[in-house]
């Protein structure tokens, strides 16, 4: 596979990039900081990555998305898989008190992520198809008190990815929407892990399986599919009372 | 963040504290007093002093920064685990030069505790293979140190329990191996006398040696057990392919306090001993050979809610050939019913100023915490001081400051280096408060 990965220097993206590289896929890391990109690329090479490239790309600068994907494609000699794990997280309190932060998070997690996916979609379809994998969240499954704004961005993203899947699968575009539950990464540092919290490496293995099979939706860790089934079926009166 | 969160070492004796993980170690360690890795030290080495709660932790900072396949030099961020190093590099016929009993440890922790393994008599501590370290100092500066550059800081950091600086990056020499498999030999040992004989004999023949002693047997059978020796298998001996990943079992819950009573442990030890053949030799999977307990996740739960401690000491050769026997006699007399008593020989003292091993015999045993644990440790320490031995800080939770001072003539030199780089003793741990009188 020839994979471009936005957000592959950290967290679940880092774990996923390693799995690709270790099994011999060509990987191009897209990210904001060139020095960080180079350190991560070296990590992938030391772990046996044969073809590893880097291209600067900032989720808050959508004008750079197209050129970055072109550059990645140039480095790897084509692209058939695009993954975006990048995104922002902030607590609900913080977002309520800081309008500018909320606006930035809305833009990064929804608008710009969709714009990035659109750029990837065009290129993958032009090349005859491929896989587009984006990291949404279980937070998008239901409006909930601790993730009102963050959850809304992920709900929008999940809806977009589902539509994409319906419309373009026949044309050869396989869409994979990843819905992680709580995963112990730098992004969730400082939050108390709930029961069933996942580790990035285990999540990445599950996601890789879903990418290989073209599974449209994957919960990780798997138990969250069940948890969210319950949460989705709770009546509003109950949701209003509980803090989850 | 919840205000009642706690942190604990592997011995499960919690103190208030919060662990903060992140990929960016430089940012994470800014202004911090201590950094922890995977929290596998048994006692309070990786716990904050009483006035501090926030503890940066390294496991997400785990990138390999450079690997030279010609020389075997590997540089990585401090959170990279030994397990990951073995997983990635064993199939390419490179190994960590030192393989301690667990692989769930980080490079930073391996440097801070200057860990040793079954190969100490042959390869020395991990520090002997470290080329260079990147540290964040007490004044928040970031420096590189090695045998040539800031040599005092380098020597104090090997085995310095993280008290000289936050370890950010580690560069060390990997060891070439012929295959990722082990050729091992296991021998049943009748008593402590035979044990010491066989250990001495094995030292010249095997790079990896460890003995297991049944601590509950007294009288003529005292010190009976099993001796494991091994080396990396040659390419001809090794089976095809790399060793498969072993299935793991998890201890699902905390055992009640009475689970590890004396008759039960006695039966367990007896079972282990009797099922062992007199002598067996052959190809082994590296995981059960190097890290037998890693097969059981969270095995520390078997000691129940009060937790446990490990007493590991080294008895120097100068204490006489009879020292291990005398110490074992005391140990069995005090009776701290233990699954595991491990015995092996150590090679000479290494580069680290406060590193644990020295030429002699090391004994390690787990002790479930009970009201008399402090007394047991005190009695053992008094005997140890008399023999000129010392304890391993990475395992310790109960040693008293005055005992530590008497078993560590090297302490003043170590404190002098700390004073040079950290005059206000900003960098400190729960353990350094307890043993070195650091400010709370």
XYZ file of C-alpha atoms in Angstrom:
684
model
C 0.000 0.000 0.000
C 0.989 3.616 -0.493
C -0.271 5.566 2.497
C -0.430 9.287 3.287
C -1.094 9.917 6.984
C -2.018 13.294 8.458
C -1.362 13.133 12.208
C 0.988 10.155 12.134
C 3.608 11.601 14.467
C 1.526 11.190 17.630
C -0.985 9.030 19.432
C -3.010 6.496 17.466
C -1.618 7.876 14.203
C 1.921 7.073 15.354
C 0.944 3.502 16.227
C -0.839 3.073 12.902
C 2.078 4.472 10.892
C 4.363 1.921 12.576
C 2.098 -0.969 11.612
C 2.070 0.185 7.986
C 5.848 0.665 7.911
C 6.669 -2.608 9.679
C 4.734 -4.671 7.181
C 6.382 -2.946 4.257
C 3.822 -0.363 3.115
C 5.159 2.926 1.750
C 4.273 5.714 4.183
C 4.310 9.484 3.862
C 3.836 11.417 7.105
C 1.962 14.711 6.859
C 2.187 17.099 9.791
C 2.802 20.606 11.031
C 6.344 20.503 12.410
C 9.132 19.448 9.994
C 11.524 18.457 12.817
C 8.863 16.251 14.423
C 8.076 14.707 11.045
C 11.715 13.834 10.519
C 12.053 12.254 13.984
C 8.975 10.134 13.356
C 10.146 9.179 9.863
C 13.458 8.014 11.330
C 11.527 5.932 13.873
C 9.632 4.245 11.047
C 12.843 3.599 9.103
C 14.581 2.115 12.157
C 11.576 -0.191 12.581
C 12.065 -1.518 9.092
C 10.109 0.992 6.979
C 11.478 0.749 3.448
C 9.898 3.831 1.920
C 9.130 6.692 4.295
C 8.531 10.286 3.268
C 7.457 13.492 4.992
C 5.470 16.507 3.825
C 4.588 19.570 5.915
C 0.814 20.035 6.221
C -1.205 21.962 8.830
C -4.808 21.045 9.587
C -5.515 24.728 10.218
C -4.259 25.718 6.717
C -6.607 24.076 4.203
C -4.982 25.746 1.203
C -2.007 23.429 1.758
C -3.987 20.161 1.662
C -4.031 19.621 -2.107
C -0.349 20.400 -2.653
C 0.632 18.259 0.337
C -1.254 15.237 -0.999
C 0.317 15.795 -4.421
C 3.759 15.967 -2.845
C 3.086 12.766 -0.895
C 1.929 11.045 -4.049
C 5.076 12.262 -5.799
C 7.323 10.875 -3.058
C 5.651 7.455 -2.943
C 4.961 7.133 -6.666
C 1.189 7.276 -6.223
C -1.290 6.968 -3.352
C -3.995 4.430 -2.643
C -4.675 5.054 1.035
C -5.164 8.326 2.908
C -5.571 8.418 6.678
C -6.348 11.400 8.871
C -5.928 11.003 12.621
C -5.140 14.659 13.305
C -7.629 16.666 15.323
C -8.006 18.796 18.404
C -9.434 18.044 21.796
C -10.514 20.379 24.590
C -12.840 19.923 27.538
C -16.366 21.298 27.411
C -15.739 23.863 30.189
C -12.709 25.214 28.389
C -14.579 25.490 25.091
C -17.517 27.247 26.732
C -15.217 29.847 28.238
C -13.011 30.423 25.217
C -14.930 31.232 22.053
C -11.814 31.500 19.916
C -10.674 28.041 20.985
C -14.116 26.622 20.243
C -14.084 28.198 16.794
C -10.642 26.761 16.080
C -11.692 23.290 17.214
C -14.861 23.408 15.095
C -12.775 24.407 12.099
C -10.030 21.825 12.610
C -12.201 18.837 13.503
C -15.043 19.412 11.061
C -14.591 21.951 8.265
C -10.925 21.386 7.561
C -11.067 17.643 8.093
C -13.869 17.417 5.533
C -11.951 19.688 3.145
C -8.912 17.412 3.543
C -11.034 14.323 2.887
C -12.491 15.982 -0.223
C -9.002 16.650 -1.586
C -8.082 13.035 -0.851
C -11.322 11.721 -2.372
C -10.732 13.491 -5.682
C -7.198 12.172 -5.952
C -8.048 8.607 -4.923
C -10.975 8.438 -7.373
C -8.843 9.892 -10.154
C -6.367 7.080 -9.509
C -9.072 4.438 -9.796
C -10.104 4.254 -6.133
C -8.539 3.489 -2.780
C -9.182 3.808 0.930
C -9.960 6.954 2.880
C -9.794 6.480 6.652
C -10.697 9.253 9.092
C -10.718 9.252 12.890
C -14.056 10.386 14.218
C -15.088 9.484 17.785
C -17.741 7.798 19.888
C -18.314 11.346 21.163
C -20.245 11.939 17.917
C -22.814 9.231 18.650
C -25.013 11.206 21.013
C -25.164 14.761 22.372
C -23.582 14.459 25.801
C -22.768 16.920 28.576
C -18.962 16.505 28.729
C -18.488 16.739 24.934
C -21.179 19.089 23.592
C -18.970 20.929 21.102
C -16.259 18.327 20.495
C -18.957 15.680 20.016
C -20.794 17.861 17.508
C -17.707 18.100 15.282
C -17.347 14.325 15.370
C -21.080 13.771 14.697
C -20.761 15.944 11.600
C -17.642 14.105 10.474
C -19.244 10.683 10.960
C -22.288 11.756 8.923
C -20.048 13.059 6.148
C -18.044 9.809 6.040
C -21.191 7.705 5.906
C -22.548 9.745 2.989
C -19.223 9.426 1.197
C -19.317 5.680 1.658
C -22.832 5.383 0.210
C -22.083 7.573 -2.752
C -18.623 6.462 -3.853
C -18.076 2.851 -2.763
C -19.286 1.569 -6.125
C -16.716 3.803 -7.827
C -13.935 2.186 -5.798
C -13.582 4.550 -2.849
C -13.656 2.647 0.434
C -14.389 4.873 3.410
C -13.404 3.831 6.925
C -14.804 5.820 9.835
C -12.923 5.062 13.064
C -14.772 5.708 16.301
C -12.321 5.411 19.168
C -13.608 5.355 22.705
C -11.317 6.684 25.395
C -7.743 5.918 24.345
C -4.733 6.683 26.538
C -2.787 9.113 24.389
C -1.189 12.515 24.868
C -4.495 14.045 23.752
C -6.327 12.601 26.750
C -3.437 13.152 29.193
C -4.733 14.535 32.474
C -8.190 12.991 32.050
C -9.021 10.101 34.306
C -9.280 6.983 32.113
C -12.756 5.413 32.374
C -13.217 1.626 32.433
C -12.531 0.083 28.988
C -9.921 2.734 28.115
C -7.827 1.570 25.174
C -4.125 1.642 24.322
C -3.046 3.279 21.059
C -1.256 0.163 19.747
C -4.278 -2.089 20.203
C -6.550 0.515 18.565
C -4.140 0.781 15.648
C -4.173 -2.996 15.067
C -7.949 -2.946 14.933
C -7.977 0.008 12.555
C -5.444 -1.649 10.267
C -7.708 -4.684 10.029
C -10.653 -2.441 9.135
C -8.621 -0.625 6.470
C -7.531 -3.931 4.928
C -11.103 -5.199 4.794
C -12.652 -1.856 3.850
C -14.961 -1.930 6.863
C -16.999 1.322 6.808
C -17.261 1.815 10.592
C -14.976 0.535 13.314
C -15.227 1.070 17.060
C -12.000 0.759 19.028
C -11.670 -0.814 21.536
C -14.500 -3.024 20.254
C -16.454 -2.911 23.515
C -17.422 0.707 22.727
C -19.808 -0.526 19.998
C -21.838 -2.119 22.765
C -21.496 0.803 25.156
C -22.675 3.260 22.513
C -25.568 0.983 21.569
C -26.786 1.396 25.116
C -26.070 5.133 25.238
C -27.917 5.727 21.961
C -30.989 3.965 23.272
C -31.210 5.935 26.524
C -34.158 8.337 26.677
C -33.418 12.065 26.812
C -34.761 12.348 30.332
C -32.057 9.942 31.465
C -29.293 11.649 29.456
C -30.252 14.961 31.041
C -29.762 13.494 34.511
C -26.484 11.601 34.083
C -23.072 13.200 33.719
C -21.793 10.827 31.034
C -9.078 15.811 37.250
C -10.065 13.851 40.294
C -8.355 15.023 43.459
C -8.153 11.597 45.084
C -6.042 9.969 42.390
C -3.015 7.970 43.483
C 0.200 6.603 42.059
C 1.895 3.399 43.058
C 4.966 1.338 42.341
C 4.832 -2.321 41.365
C 4.474 -3.238 45.051
C 1.101 -1.454 45.117
C 1.632 0.946 48.004
C -0.165 4.069 46.745
C 0.555 7.739 47.458
C -1.398 10.795 46.211
C -0.326 11.757 42.728
C -1.319 12.048 39.100
C 0.494 10.674 36.104
C 0.651 12.849 32.997
C 1.685 11.156 29.762
C 2.652 12.832 26.534
C 4.767 12.477 23.422
C 6.725 15.675 24.028
C 9.076 14.895 26.915
C 10.848 18.227 26.796
C 7.600 20.030 27.399
C 6.332 17.476 29.883
C 9.381 17.649 32.151
C 9.599 21.418 32.343
C 9.546 22.398 36.008
C 8.914 18.805 37.139
C 10.793 17.228 40.059
C 10.818 13.635 38.806
C 9.812 11.573 35.777
C 8.538 8.014 35.805
C 8.488 5.339 33.135
C 6.247 2.275 33.367
C 6.207 2.285 37.174
C 7.866 -1.122 37.540
C 10.152 -0.200 40.395
C 8.661 -1.949 43.411
C 8.838 0.725 46.066
C 8.765 4.525 46.029
C 11.503 5.263 43.449
C 8.975 6.423 40.870
C 6.674 8.224 43.307
C 6.647 11.983 43.910
C 7.711 13.594 47.189
C 4.780 14.393 49.517
C 4.406 18.024 48.404
C 4.206 17.188 44.698
C 1.358 15.510 42.828
C 1.991 15.873 39.118
C 4.270 13.215 37.690
C 5.279 13.251 34.029
C 5.515 9.766 32.547
C 7.502 8.770 29.481
C 5.812 5.759 27.823
C 4.367 7.759 24.934
C 7.760 9.278 24.112
C 8.952 6.080 22.479
C 10.553 6.838 19.142
C 13.722 5.232 17.869
C 15.742 8.245 16.720
C 18.618 6.443 15.023
C 19.856 2.902 14.575
C 23.194 2.068 13.014
C 23.088 -1.501 11.703
C 26.901 -1.498 11.373
C 27.808 -0.639 14.957
C 24.543 -1.495 16.727
C 24.306 2.009 18.211
C 20.705 2.851 19.014
C 19.373 6.226 20.122
C 15.804 6.561 21.307
C 13.437 8.623 23.389
C 13.397 7.598 27.041
C 9.928 6.045 26.989
C 10.788 3.257 24.528
C 10.211 -0.060 26.295
C 12.513 -3.054 26.373
C 9.595 -5.155 25.158
C 9.337 -3.019 22.044
C 13.116 -3.070 21.493
C 13.075 -6.868 21.596
C 10.004 -7.106 19.372
C 11.514 -4.875 16.698
C 15.181 -5.856 16.839
C 15.348 -9.554 17.809
C 14.137 -10.673 14.362
C 17.016 -8.613 12.929
C 19.506 -10.384 15.254
C 20.135 -7.484 17.625
C 19.293 -7.474 21.313
C 19.494 -5.193 24.294
C 22.847 -5.983 25.939
C 21.065 -6.364 29.285
C 17.842 -8.335 29.814
C 16.280 -7.790 33.255
C 13.490 -9.960 34.663
C 10.726 -7.850 33.148
C 10.521 -6.286 29.700
C 7.869 -3.785 30.798
C 10.435 -1.107 31.519
C 11.517 1.986 29.646
C 14.986 3.010 28.545
C 14.823 5.901 31.007
C 14.066 3.482 33.825
C 16.831 1.128 32.695
C 19.315 3.984 32.983
C 17.926 5.413 36.234
C 18.038 2.046 38.024
C 21.113 0.963 36.017
C 19.395 -2.372 35.605
C 21.133 -5.721 35.497
C 19.972 -9.113 34.314
C 20.967 -12.738 34.231
C 24.083 -11.647 32.334
C 25.580 -9.306 34.942
C 28.671 -11.478 35.514
C 29.359 -11.321 31.763
C 27.976 -7.984 30.483
C 27.694 -5.736 33.537
C 24.835 -3.299 34.078
C 22.927 -1.487 31.346
C 24.994 1.624 32.067
C 28.137 -0.070 30.761
C 26.541 -0.030 27.313
C 25.174 3.533 27.432
C 27.067 5.939 25.192
C 25.282 9.181 25.770
C 22.298 10.702 27.554
C 20.165 13.778 26.968
C 18.978 15.216 30.264
C 16.807 18.046 31.488
C 18.552 19.420 34.557
C 17.155 20.889 37.760
C 17.563 24.429 36.361
C 15.568 23.327 33.275
C 18.596 23.417 30.971
C 18.917 20.514 28.526
C 22.364 18.925 28.183
C 23.996 15.903 26.598
C 26.338 13.909 28.822
C 28.638 10.947 28.302
C 31.904 9.479 29.574
C 33.660 12.438 27.943
C 31.170 15.251 28.465
C 29.999 16.151 31.992
C 31.379 12.772 33.082
C 30.386 13.331 36.721
C 26.764 13.906 35.740
C 26.860 10.855 33.470
C 28.237 8.565 36.169
C 25.781 9.854 38.749
C 22.839 9.417 36.380
C 23.555 5.710 35.776
C 21.787 4.191 38.755
C 20.948 7.666 40.090
C 17.201 6.907 40.252
C 16.313 9.973 38.169
C 17.628 12.351 40.832
C 20.227 14.066 38.645
C 17.997 15.043 35.728
C 15.033 13.978 33.635
C 16.289 11.412 31.128
C 14.988 12.491 27.709
C 17.033 10.432 25.267
C 19.320 7.422 25.591
C 22.017 6.231 23.223
C 23.442 2.769 23.814
C 25.104 -0.173 22.072
C 22.932 -3.112 21.110
C 24.399 -6.579 21.177
C 24.545 -8.778 18.056
C 22.912 -12.202 18.419
C 22.982 -15.278 16.183
C 19.252 -15.897 16.429
C 16.290 -14.640 18.450
C 16.023 -18.032 20.223
C 17.684 -19.196 23.410
C 19.632 -22.375 24.106
C 19.010 -23.150 27.732
C 19.944 -25.626 30.404
C 17.957 -26.282 33.580
C 19.332 -28.150 36.565
C 17.752 -29.275 39.811
C 19.778 -28.205 42.841
C 19.677 -30.038 46.171
C 20.796 -27.334 48.644
C 22.519 -23.989 49.037
C 25.967 -25.581 49.027
C 25.431 -27.138 45.621
C 23.860 -23.869 44.458
C 26.968 -21.808 45.162
C 29.164 -24.449 43.540
C 27.039 -24.654 40.392
C 26.745 -20.874 40.123
C 30.516 -20.474 40.222
C 30.941 -23.253 37.677
C 28.320 -21.770 35.331
C 29.851 -18.281 35.416
C 32.571 -19.146 32.932
C 30.339 -21.171 30.663
C 27.038 -19.308 30.318
C 26.251 -15.626 29.679
C 22.787 -15.893 31.267
C 22.377 -17.490 34.686
C 19.692 -17.324 37.341
C 18.698 -19.562 40.207
C 15.372 -20.023 41.934
C 15.363 -21.013 45.599
C 12.562 -22.481 47.671
C 12.811 -20.242 50.742
C 10.489 -22.341 52.854
C 12.703 -25.398 52.975
C 14.895 -25.572 56.048
C 17.419 -28.035 57.451
C 19.526 -30.151 55.121
C 17.463 -29.172 52.069
C 17.769 -25.454 52.755
C 18.397 -23.553 49.559
C 17.176 -26.243 47.202
C 15.912 -25.023 43.874
C 16.480 -24.817 40.154
C 19.315 -23.251 38.186
C 18.618 -21.833 34.723
C 21.488 -21.131 32.342
C 21.314 -19.961 28.760
C 22.846 -18.295 25.758
C 21.518 -17.074 22.424
C 21.050 -20.033 20.106
C 23.237 -20.268 17.024
C 21.614 -19.958 13.613
C 21.962 -23.748 13.152
C 20.278 -24.580 16.455
C 17.438 -22.076 16.060
C 14.062 -23.196 14.722
C 12.852 -21.537 11.524
C 11.190 -18.158 11.920
C 10.974 -15.753 14.812
C 9.552 -16.745 18.205
C 5.757 -16.341 18.116
C 4.060 -13.868 20.436
C 3.088 -15.657 23.644
C -0.461 -15.562 24.961
C -0.839 -13.575 28.144
C -2.875 -14.351 31.195
C -4.161 -11.528 33.409
C -4.737 -11.762 37.143
C -8.333 -10.543 37.017
C -8.656 -9.140 40.523
C -6.848 -8.491 43.759
C -6.409 -11.714 45.738
C -7.564 -11.668 49.348
C -4.875 -11.279 51.965
C -5.006 -14.925 53.098
C -4.502 -16.401 49.597
C -0.735 -16.559 49.900
C -0.590 -18.404 53.186
C 2.349 -20.552 54.095
C 0.936 -24.003 53.230
C -0.149 -22.771 49.818
C 3.222 -21.271 48.957
C 4.963 -24.352 50.321
C 2.899 -26.539 48.026
C 3.517 -24.264 45.061
C 7.266 -24.293 45.627
C 7.277 -28.047 46.173
C 5.383 -28.507 42.902
C 7.837 -26.369 40.982
C 10.758 -28.266 42.443
C 9.472 -31.799 41.986
C 8.257 -31.352 38.438
C 11.758 -30.271 37.448
C 13.913 -32.939 35.822
C 17.463 -33.435 37.099
C 18.962 -31.864 34.011
C 17.420 -30.711 30.745
C 18.795 -28.765 27.834
C 17.419 -27.402 24.572
C 15.881 -24.565 22.567
C 13.714 -22.116 24.506
C 11.407 -19.248 23.631
C 13.181 -16.078 24.792
C 10.177 -14.617 26.673
C 9.726 -17.297 29.361
C 13.493 -17.540 29.691
C 14.234 -13.840 30.155
C 10.941 -12.504 31.499
C 8.978 -15.422 32.990
C 6.521 -13.275 34.966
C 5.634 -11.081 31.988
C 3.369 -13.929 30.874
C 0.983 -12.947 33.671
C -0.271 -9.357 33.471
C -0.776 -7.604 36.797
C 0.636 -10.503 38.805
C 1.271 -8.038 41.605
C -2.414 -8.381 42.510
C -1.799 -11.798 44.061
C -0.298 -10.126 47.118
C -3.638 -8.633 48.055
C -4.698 -5.162 49.109
C -1.720 -4.454 51.390
C 0.757 -4.852 48.536
C 4.259 -6.268 48.766
C 7.883 -5.362 48.616
C 10.916 -7.049 47.197
C 14.035 -7.359 49.221
C 17.048 -7.553 46.937
C 20.544 -7.307 48.247
C 24.049 -8.160 47.147
C 26.479 -9.982 49.430
C 30.026 -9.107 48.376
C 32.582 -11.830 47.817
C 34.579 -10.305 50.691
C 31.831 -11.414 53.099
C 33.097 -14.958 52.591
C 31.811 -18.002 50.719
C 29.487 -18.776 53.606
C 27.620 -15.418 53.486
C 24.732 -16.498 51.223
C 24.076 -19.510 53.431
C 24.062 -17.404 56.590
C 21.782 -14.839 55.008
C 19.403 -17.507 53.777
C 19.310 -19.021 57.252
C 18.269 -15.682 58.693
C 15.731 -15.259 55.960
C 14.047 -18.606 56.474
C 14.096 -17.988 60.229
C 12.311 -14.648 59.838
C 9.845 -16.387 57.528
C 8.479 -14.027 54.918
C 6.683 -16.740 52.917
C 7.695 -16.010 49.368
C 7.114 -17.555 45.982
C 10.228 -16.157 44.561
C 13.666 -16.117 45.926
C 16.120 -15.474 43.180
C 19.856 -16.008 43.434
C 22.660 -15.145 41.025
C 26.254 -14.010 40.885
C 27.193 -10.424 40.146
C 30.276 -9.219 38.358
C 32.395 -6.250 39.439
C 31.046 -2.755 40.164
C 30.464 -0.653 37.050
C 30.454 3.001 35.973
C 27.336 4.164 37.806
C 28.158 5.933 41.080
C 25.229 4.439 42.960
C 24.637 1.308 40.865
C 23.515 -1.688 42.837
C 25.620 -4.689 41.794
C 29.080 -5.520 43.019
C 31.164 -8.708 42.862
C 29.322 -11.273 44.913
C 25.967 -12.984 45.193
C 22.596 -11.297 44.931
C 19.418 -12.579 46.554
C 15.929 -11.254 45.862
C 12.667 -12.226 47.479
C 9.115 -10.919 47.533
C 7.570 -10.151 50.907
C 3.845 -9.494 51.265
C 3.372 -6.372 53.387
C 2.200 -7.209 56.893
C 2.515 -5.450 60.230
C 5.957 -7.001 60.789
C 7.422 -6.185 57.361
C 9.359 -3.181 58.629
C 10.896 -5.367 61.336
C 11.868 -8.080 58.851
C 13.526 -5.566 56.531
C 15.348 -3.962 59.475
C 16.689 -7.314 60.635
C 17.805 -8.242 57.122
C 19.446 -4.841 56.657
C 21.352 -5.134 59.936
C 22.736 -8.501 58.863
C 23.468 -7.091 55.419
C 25.429 -4.135 56.793
C 27.516 -6.520 58.855
C 28.407 -8.433 55.695
C 29.245 -5.237 53.806
C 26.344 -5.648 51.379
C 23.761 -3.247 50.040
C 20.192 -3.135 48.766
C 18.762 -2.367 45.316
C 16.946 0.981 45.375
C 14.602 0.014 42.516
C 13.041 -2.608 44.789
C 13.119 -0.833 48.117
C 10.299 0.698 50.151
C 11.225 0.010 53.789
C 14.930 0.649 54.314
C 15.702 3.310 56.938
C 17.898 6.306 56.117
C 20.467 5.409 58.775
C 20.760 1.861 57.432
C 21.097 3.115 53.882
C 23.891 5.476 54.867
C 25.781 2.658 56.573
C 25.527 0.340 53.567
C 26.424 3.075 51.056
C 29.875 4.581 51.564
C 29.451 5.923 48.010
C 26.523 8.136 49.006
C 28.571 11.243 49.827
C 30.236 11.285 46.426
C 26.832 10.916 44.774
C 25.331 13.733 46.864
C 28.280 15.928 45.984
C 27.490 15.593 42.275
C 23.838 16.307 42.989
C 24.851 19.432 44.929
C 26.923 20.594 41.991
C 24.073 20.291 39.484
C 21.085 20.775 41.753
C 22.099 22.711 44.881
C 18.512 23.247 46.007
C 17.594 19.565 45.607
C 14.728 20.386 43.313
C 14.858 16.956 41.707
C 13.696 14.387 44.213
C 11.398 11.434 44.812
C 9.472 9.904 47.675
C 12.422 7.556 47.992
C 15.067 10.286 48.108
C 13.054 12.090 50.785
C 13.030 8.859 52.793
C 16.637 7.793 52.248
C 18.639 10.942 51.490
C 16.810 13.518 53.560
C 15.645 15.583 50.606
C 13.090 18.346 51.245
C 9.526 17.045 51.297
